mmCIF file of C-alpha atoms in Angstrom:
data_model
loop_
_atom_site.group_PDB
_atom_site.id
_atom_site.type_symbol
_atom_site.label_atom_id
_atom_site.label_comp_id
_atom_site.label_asym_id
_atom_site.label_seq_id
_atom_site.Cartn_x
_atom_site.Cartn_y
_atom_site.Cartn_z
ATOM 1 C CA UNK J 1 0.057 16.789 -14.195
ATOM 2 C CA UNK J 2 -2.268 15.390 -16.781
ATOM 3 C CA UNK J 3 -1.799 13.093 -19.540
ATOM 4 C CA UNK J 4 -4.503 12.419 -22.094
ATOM 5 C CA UNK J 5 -7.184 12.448 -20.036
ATOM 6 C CA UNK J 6 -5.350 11.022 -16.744
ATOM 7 C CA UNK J 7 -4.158 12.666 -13.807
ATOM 8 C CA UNK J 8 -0.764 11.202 -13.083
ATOM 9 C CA UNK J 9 0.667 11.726 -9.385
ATOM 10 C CA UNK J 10 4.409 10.968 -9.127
ATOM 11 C CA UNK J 11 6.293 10.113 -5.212
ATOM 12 C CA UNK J 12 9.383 9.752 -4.297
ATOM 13 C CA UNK J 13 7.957 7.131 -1.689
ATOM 14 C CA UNK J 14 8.603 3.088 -1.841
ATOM 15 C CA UNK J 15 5.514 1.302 -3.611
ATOM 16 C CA UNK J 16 3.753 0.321 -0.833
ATOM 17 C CA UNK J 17 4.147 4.343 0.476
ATOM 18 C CA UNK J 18 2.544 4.950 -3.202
ATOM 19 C CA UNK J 19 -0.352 2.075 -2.453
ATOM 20 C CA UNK J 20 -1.234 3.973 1.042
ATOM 21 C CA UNK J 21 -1.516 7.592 -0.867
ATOM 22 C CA UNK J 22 -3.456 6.321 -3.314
ATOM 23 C CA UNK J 23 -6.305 4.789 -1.259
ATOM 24 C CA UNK J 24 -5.993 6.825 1.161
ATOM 25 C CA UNK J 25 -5.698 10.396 -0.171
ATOM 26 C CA UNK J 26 -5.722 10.641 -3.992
ATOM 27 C CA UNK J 27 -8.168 8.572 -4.640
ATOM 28 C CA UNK J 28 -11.808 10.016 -4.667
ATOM 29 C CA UNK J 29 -13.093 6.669 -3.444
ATOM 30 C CA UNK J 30 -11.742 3.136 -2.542
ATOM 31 C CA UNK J 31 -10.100 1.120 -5.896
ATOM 32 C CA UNK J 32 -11.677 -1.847 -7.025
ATOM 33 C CA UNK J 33 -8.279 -3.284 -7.201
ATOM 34 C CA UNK J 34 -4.505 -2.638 -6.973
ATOM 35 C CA UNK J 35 -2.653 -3.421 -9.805
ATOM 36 C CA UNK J 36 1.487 -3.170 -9.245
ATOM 37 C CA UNK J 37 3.697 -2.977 -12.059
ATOM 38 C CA UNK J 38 4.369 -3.415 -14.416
ATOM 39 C CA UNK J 39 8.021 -4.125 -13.151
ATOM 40 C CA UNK J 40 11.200 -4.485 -15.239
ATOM 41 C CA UNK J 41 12.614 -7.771 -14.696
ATOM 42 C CA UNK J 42 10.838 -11.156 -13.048
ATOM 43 C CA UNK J 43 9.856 -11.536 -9.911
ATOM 44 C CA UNK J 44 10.339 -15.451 -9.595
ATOM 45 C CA UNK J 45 10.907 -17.839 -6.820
ATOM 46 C CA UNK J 46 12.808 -16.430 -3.608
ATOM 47 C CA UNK J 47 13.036 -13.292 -5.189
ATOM 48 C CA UNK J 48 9.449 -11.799 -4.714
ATOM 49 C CA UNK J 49 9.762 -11.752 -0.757
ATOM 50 C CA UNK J 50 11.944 -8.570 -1.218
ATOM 51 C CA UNK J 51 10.168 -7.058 -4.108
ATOM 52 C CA UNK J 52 8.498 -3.695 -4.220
ATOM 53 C CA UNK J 53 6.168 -4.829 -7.059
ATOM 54 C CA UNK J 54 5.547 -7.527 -5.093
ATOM 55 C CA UNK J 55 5.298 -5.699 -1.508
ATOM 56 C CA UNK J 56 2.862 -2.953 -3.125
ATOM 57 C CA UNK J 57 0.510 -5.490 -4.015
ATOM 58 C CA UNK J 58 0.572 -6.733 -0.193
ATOM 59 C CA UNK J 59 -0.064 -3.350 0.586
ATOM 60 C CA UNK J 60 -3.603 -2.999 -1.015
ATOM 61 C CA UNK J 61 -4.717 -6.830 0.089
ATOM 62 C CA UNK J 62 -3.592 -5.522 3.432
ATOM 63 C CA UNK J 63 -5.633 -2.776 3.302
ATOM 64 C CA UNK J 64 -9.159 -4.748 1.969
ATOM 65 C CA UNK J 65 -8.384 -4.380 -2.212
ATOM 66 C CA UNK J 66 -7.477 -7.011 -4.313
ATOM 67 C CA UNK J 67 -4.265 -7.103 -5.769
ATOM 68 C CA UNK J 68 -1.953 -8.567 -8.537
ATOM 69 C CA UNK J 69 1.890 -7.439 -8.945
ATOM 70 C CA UNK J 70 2.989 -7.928 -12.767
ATOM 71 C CA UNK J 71 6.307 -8.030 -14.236
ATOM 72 C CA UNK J 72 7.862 -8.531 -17.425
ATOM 73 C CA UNK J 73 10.899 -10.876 -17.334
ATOM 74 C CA UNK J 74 13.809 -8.884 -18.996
ATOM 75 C CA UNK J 75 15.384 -5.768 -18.208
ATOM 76 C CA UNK J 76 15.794 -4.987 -22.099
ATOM 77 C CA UNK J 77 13.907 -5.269 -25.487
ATOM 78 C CA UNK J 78 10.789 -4.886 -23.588
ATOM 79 C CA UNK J 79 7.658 -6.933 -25.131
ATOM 80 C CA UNK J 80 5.404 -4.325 -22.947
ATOM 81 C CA UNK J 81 2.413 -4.663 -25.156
ATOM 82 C CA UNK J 82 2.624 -8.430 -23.928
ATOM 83 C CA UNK J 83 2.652 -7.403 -20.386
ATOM 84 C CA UNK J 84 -0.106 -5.124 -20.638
ATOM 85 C CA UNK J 85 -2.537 -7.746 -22.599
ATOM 86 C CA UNK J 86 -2.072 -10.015 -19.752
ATOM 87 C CA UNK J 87 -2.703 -7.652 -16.989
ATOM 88 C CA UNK J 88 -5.477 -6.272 -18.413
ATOM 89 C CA UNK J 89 -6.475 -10.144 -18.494
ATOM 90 C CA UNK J 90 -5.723 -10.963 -14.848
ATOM 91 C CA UNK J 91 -7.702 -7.786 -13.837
ATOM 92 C CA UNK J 92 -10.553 -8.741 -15.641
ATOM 93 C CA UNK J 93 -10.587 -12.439 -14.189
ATOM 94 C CA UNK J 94 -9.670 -10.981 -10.614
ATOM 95 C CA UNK J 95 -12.581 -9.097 -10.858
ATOM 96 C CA UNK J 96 -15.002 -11.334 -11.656
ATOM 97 C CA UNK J 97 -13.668 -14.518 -9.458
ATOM 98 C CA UNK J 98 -13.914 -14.734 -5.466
ATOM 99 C CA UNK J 99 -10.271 -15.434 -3.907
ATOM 100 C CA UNK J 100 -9.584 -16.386 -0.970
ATOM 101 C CA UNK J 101 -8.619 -14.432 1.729
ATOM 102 C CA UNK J 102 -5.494 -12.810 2.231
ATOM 103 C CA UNK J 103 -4.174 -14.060 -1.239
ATOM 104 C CA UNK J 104 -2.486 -12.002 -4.096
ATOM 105 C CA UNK J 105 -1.527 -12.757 -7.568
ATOM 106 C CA UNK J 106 1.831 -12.841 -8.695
ATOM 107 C CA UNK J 107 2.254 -12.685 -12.750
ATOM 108 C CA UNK J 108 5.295 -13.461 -14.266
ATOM 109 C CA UNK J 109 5.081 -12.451 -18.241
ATOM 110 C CA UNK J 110 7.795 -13.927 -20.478
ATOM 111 C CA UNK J 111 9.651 -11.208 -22.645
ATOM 112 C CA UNK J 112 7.945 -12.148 -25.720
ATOM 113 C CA UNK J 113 5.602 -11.021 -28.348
ATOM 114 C CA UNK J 114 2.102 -11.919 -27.563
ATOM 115 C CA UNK J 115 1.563 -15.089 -30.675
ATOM 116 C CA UNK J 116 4.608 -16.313 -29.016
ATOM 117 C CA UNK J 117 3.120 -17.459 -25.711
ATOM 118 C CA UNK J 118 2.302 -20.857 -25.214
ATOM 119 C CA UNK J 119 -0.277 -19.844 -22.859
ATOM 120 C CA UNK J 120 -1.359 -18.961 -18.943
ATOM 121 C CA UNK J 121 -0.399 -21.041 -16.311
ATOM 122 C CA UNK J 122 -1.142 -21.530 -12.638
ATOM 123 C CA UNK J 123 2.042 -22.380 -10.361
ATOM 124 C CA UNK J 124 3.872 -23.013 -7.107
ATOM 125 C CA UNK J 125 6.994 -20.481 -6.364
ATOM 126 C CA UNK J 126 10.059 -22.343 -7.238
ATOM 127 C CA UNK J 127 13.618 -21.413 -5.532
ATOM 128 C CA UNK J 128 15.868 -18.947 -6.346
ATOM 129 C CA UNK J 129 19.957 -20.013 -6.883
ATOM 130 C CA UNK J 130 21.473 -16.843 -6.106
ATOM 131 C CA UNK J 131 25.706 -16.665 -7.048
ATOM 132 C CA UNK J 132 26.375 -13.408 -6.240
ATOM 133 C CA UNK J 133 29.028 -11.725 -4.624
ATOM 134 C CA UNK J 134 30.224 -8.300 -2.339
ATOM 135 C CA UNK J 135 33.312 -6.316 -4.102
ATOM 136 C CA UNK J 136 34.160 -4.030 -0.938
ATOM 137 C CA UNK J 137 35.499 -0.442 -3.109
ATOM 138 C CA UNK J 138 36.157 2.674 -2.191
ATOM 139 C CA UNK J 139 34.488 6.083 -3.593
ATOM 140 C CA UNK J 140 37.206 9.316 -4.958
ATOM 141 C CA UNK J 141 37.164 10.322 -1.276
ATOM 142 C CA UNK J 142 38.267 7.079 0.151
ATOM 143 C CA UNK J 143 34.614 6.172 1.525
ATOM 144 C CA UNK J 144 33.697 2.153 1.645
ATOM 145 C CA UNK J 145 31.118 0.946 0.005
ATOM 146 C CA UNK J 146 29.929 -2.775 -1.423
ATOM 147 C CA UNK J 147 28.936 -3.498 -5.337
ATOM 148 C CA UNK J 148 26.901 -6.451 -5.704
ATOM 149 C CA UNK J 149 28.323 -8.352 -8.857
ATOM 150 C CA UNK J 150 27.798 -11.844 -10.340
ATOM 151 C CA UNK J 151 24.603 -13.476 -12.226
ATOM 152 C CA UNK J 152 21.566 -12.724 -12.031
ATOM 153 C CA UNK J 153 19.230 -14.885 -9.596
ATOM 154 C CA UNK J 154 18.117 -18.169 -11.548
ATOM 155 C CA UNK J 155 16.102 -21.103 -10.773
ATOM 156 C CA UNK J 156 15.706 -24.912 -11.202
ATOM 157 C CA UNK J 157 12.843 -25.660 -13.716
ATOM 158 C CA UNK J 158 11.019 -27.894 -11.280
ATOM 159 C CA UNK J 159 7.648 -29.165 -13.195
ATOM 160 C CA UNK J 160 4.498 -26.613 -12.234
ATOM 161 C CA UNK J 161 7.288 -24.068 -10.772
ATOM 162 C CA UNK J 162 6.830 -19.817 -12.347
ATOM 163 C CA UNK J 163 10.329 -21.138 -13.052
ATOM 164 C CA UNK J 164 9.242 -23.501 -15.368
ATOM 165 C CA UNK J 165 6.842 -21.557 -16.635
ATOM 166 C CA UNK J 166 8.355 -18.691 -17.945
ATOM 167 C CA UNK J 167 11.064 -21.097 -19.420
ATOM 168 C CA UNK J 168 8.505 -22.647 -22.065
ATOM 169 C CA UNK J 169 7.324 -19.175 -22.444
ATOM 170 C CA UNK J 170 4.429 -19.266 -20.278
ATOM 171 C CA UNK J 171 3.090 -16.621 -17.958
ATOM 172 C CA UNK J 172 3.161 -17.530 -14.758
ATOM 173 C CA UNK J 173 0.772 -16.940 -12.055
ATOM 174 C CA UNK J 174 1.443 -17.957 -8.879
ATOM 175 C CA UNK J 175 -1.111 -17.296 -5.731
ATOM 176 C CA UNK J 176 0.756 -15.937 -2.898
ATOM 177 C CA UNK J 177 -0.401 -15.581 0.745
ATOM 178 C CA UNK J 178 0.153 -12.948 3.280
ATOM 179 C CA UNK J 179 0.964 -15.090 6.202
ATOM 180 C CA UNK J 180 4.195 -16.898 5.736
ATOM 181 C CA UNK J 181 4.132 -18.822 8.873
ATOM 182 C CA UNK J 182 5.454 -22.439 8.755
ATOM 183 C CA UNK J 183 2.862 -24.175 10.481
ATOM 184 C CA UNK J 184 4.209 -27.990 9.744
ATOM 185 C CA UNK J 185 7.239 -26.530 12.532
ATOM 186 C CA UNK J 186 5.300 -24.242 14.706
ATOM 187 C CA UNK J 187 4.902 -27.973 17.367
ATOM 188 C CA UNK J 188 8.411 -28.704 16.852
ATOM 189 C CA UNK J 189 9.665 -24.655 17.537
ATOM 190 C CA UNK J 190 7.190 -25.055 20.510
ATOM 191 C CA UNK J 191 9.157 -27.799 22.181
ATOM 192 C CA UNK J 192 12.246 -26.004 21.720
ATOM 193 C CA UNK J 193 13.927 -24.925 25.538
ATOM 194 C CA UNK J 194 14.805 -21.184 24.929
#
């Protein structure tokens, strides 16, 4: 369908299935960069190794386009003008700086108006505290099934953390790599006897 002046393409894939159409078939020739989101609620600390914002922008680095995955912290009272300034930002500086290799950006916008931000920040990906819980239930027909209940995932404000950062109402940007190996182990994991 089009929408003043845009064709729009809707899937019922995941986001990275979206990523792959999209360079791959839709597109009439490679993007300059993949932009995912932008995503209700943050992607902070442990939680953006299981995001689909977060996973789409994988997608294009893994497939040779720059990337950035964007998310406003809230779920409600959106500030998506705020958002949207600061992606359009990030694109513009991703654009116009070398990265290196393998390496996405992972924005983390504070759910606030935009003269409310006390600024941009670089950071490290701070840990997640997660105290949630399974209720086991059962559905009308006596089927099982499991409800996820209890907070939401938080984290410790460690200094330079997207944690942090988003606490003082900073946007967070935090460079993320593709390969997640553990290298200070990898001698120790070599001397194991399996």
């Amino acid at each position: 369908r089009e929408e003043e002046g845009f064709v729009v393409y809707q899937s019922d894939g995941t986001p990275s299935d979206c990523i792959l159409l999209g360079i791959y078939d839709l597109m009439p020739q490679r993007p300059d960069l993949v932009v995912s989101g932008i995503n209700r609620g943050a992607n902070l600390g442990d939680d953006l190794t299981y995001s689909g914002t977060v996973s789409a922008a994988m997608e294009g680095l893994i497939h040779g386009v720059p990337a950035f995955a964007v998310s406003q912290t809230a779920y409600e009272g959106m500030h998506w003008k705020t958002a949207a300034v600061i992606a359009r930002r990030v694109a513009v500086a991703l654009l116009g700086n070398p990265m290196p290799p393998h390496t996405l950006l992972n924005v983390n916008v504070p759910n606030v108006s935009l003269d409310q931000l006390d600024g941009v920040v670089g950071t490290t990906q701070g840990e997640s505290i997660y105290e949630q819980r399974l209720i086991k239930r059962a559905d009308p027909r006596g089927n099982e099934y499991y409800w996820i209940t209890g907070a939401l995932p938080r984290g410790e404000p460690v200094n330079g953390t997207d944690f942090e950062a988003v606490l003082h109402n900073r946007v967070s940007i935090t460079p993320v790599q593709l390969n997640m190996t553990n290298k200070d182990f990898l001698d120790t994991l070599r001397t194991w006897k399996i």
